[in-house]
Tab-separated table of C-alpha atoms in Angstrom:
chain	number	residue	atom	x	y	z
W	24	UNK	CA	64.127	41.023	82.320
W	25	UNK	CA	62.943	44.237	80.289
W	26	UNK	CA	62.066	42.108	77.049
W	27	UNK	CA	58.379	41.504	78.855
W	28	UNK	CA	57.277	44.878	79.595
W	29	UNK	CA	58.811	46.137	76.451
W	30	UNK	CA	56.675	43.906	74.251
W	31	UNK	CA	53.678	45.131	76.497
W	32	UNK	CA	54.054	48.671	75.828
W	33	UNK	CA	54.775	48.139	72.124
W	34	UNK	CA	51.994	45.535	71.571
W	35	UNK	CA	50.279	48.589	73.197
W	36	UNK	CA	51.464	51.433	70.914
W	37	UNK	CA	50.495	49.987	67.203
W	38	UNK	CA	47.264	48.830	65.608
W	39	UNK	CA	46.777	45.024	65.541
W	40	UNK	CA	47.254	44.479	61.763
W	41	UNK	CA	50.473	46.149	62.276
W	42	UNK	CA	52.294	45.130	65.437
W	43	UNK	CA	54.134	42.211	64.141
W	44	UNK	CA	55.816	44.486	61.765
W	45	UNK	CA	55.680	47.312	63.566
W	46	UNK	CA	57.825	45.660	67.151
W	47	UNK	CA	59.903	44.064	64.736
W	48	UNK	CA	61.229	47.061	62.799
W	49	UNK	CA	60.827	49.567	65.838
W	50	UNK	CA	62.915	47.082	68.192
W	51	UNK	CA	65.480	46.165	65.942
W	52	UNK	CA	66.523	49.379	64.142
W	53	UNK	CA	66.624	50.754	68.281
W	54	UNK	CA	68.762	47.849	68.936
W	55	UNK	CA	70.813	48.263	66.018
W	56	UNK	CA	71.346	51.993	66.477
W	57	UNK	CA	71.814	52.775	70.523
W	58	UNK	CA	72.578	48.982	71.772
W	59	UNK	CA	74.961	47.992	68.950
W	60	UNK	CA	76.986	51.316	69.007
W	61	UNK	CA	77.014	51.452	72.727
W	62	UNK	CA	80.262	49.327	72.925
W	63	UNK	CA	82.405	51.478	70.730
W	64	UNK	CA	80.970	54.907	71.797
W	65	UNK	CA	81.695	54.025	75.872
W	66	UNK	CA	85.351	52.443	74.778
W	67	UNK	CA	85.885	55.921	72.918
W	68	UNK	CA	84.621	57.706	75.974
W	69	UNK	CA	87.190	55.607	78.247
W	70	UNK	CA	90.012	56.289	76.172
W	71	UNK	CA	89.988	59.884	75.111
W	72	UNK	CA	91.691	61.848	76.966
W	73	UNK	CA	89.527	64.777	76.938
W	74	UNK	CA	86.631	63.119	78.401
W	75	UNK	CA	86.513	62.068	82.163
W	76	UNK	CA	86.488	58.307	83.175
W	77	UNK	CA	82.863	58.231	84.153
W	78	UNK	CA	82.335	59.800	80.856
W	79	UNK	CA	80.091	56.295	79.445
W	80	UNK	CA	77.377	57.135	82.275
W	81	UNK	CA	76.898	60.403	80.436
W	82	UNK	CA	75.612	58.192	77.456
W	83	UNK	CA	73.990	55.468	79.005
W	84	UNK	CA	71.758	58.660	81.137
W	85	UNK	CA	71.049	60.329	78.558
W	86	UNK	CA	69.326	56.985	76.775
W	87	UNK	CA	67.597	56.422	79.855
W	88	UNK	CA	66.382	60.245	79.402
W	89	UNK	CA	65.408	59.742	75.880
W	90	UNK	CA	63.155	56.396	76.674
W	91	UNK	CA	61.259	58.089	79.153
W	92	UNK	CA	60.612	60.884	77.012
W	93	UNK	CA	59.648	58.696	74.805
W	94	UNK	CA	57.426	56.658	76.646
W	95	UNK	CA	56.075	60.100	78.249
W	96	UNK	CA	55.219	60.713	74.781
W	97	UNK	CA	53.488	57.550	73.846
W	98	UNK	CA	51.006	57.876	77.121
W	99	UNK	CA	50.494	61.840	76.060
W	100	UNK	CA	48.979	60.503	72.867
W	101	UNK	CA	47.192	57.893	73.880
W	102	UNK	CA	45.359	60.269	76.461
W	103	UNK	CA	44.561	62.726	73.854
W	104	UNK	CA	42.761	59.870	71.488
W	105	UNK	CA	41.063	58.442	74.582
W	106	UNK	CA	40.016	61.757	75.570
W	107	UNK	CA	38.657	62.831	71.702
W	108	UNK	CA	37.145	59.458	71.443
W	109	UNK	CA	34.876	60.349	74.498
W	110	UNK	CA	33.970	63.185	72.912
W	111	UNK	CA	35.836	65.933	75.212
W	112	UNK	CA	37.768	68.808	73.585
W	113	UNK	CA	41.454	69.676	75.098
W	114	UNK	CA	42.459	72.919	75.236
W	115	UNK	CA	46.107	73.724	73.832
């Protein structure tokens, strides 16, 4: 169910002679990096015993956190083209 608006925002986020490479490399090396080490870091969590049990939610929040940053970050950009394109100036 996120696969659709993922591909939207991405298709969204790189010129057009570079989005196939671009989604590819940018989804997979995410995948690869937070989805493929997510078993082994929450099985860690669950089994240390320094860590509480709920430990894993810690993790999977602070992703969440990070995407929205990062999607925060994409729109803040796009604004500030949009805005230069029209010919405004922003002030910092």
């Amino acid at each position: 169910p996120t696969i659709a608006p993922l591909a939207l925002f991405l298709v969204s986020q790189f010129p057009v002679q570079l989005q196939y490479t671009s989604i590819a490399l940018s989804y997979n090396v995410g995948q690869a990096c937070f989805g493929g080490t997510m078993p082994y870091v929450a099985t860690s969590m669950t089994f240390s015993d320094k860590l509480p049990l709920i430990a894993p939610s810690y993790y999977v929040s602070f992703l969440a956190m990070l995407g929205v940053a990062s999607v925060l970050l994409g729109r803040l950009q796009r604004v500030r083209k949009l805005v230069e394109d029209l010919g405004f100036t922003m002030n910092s």
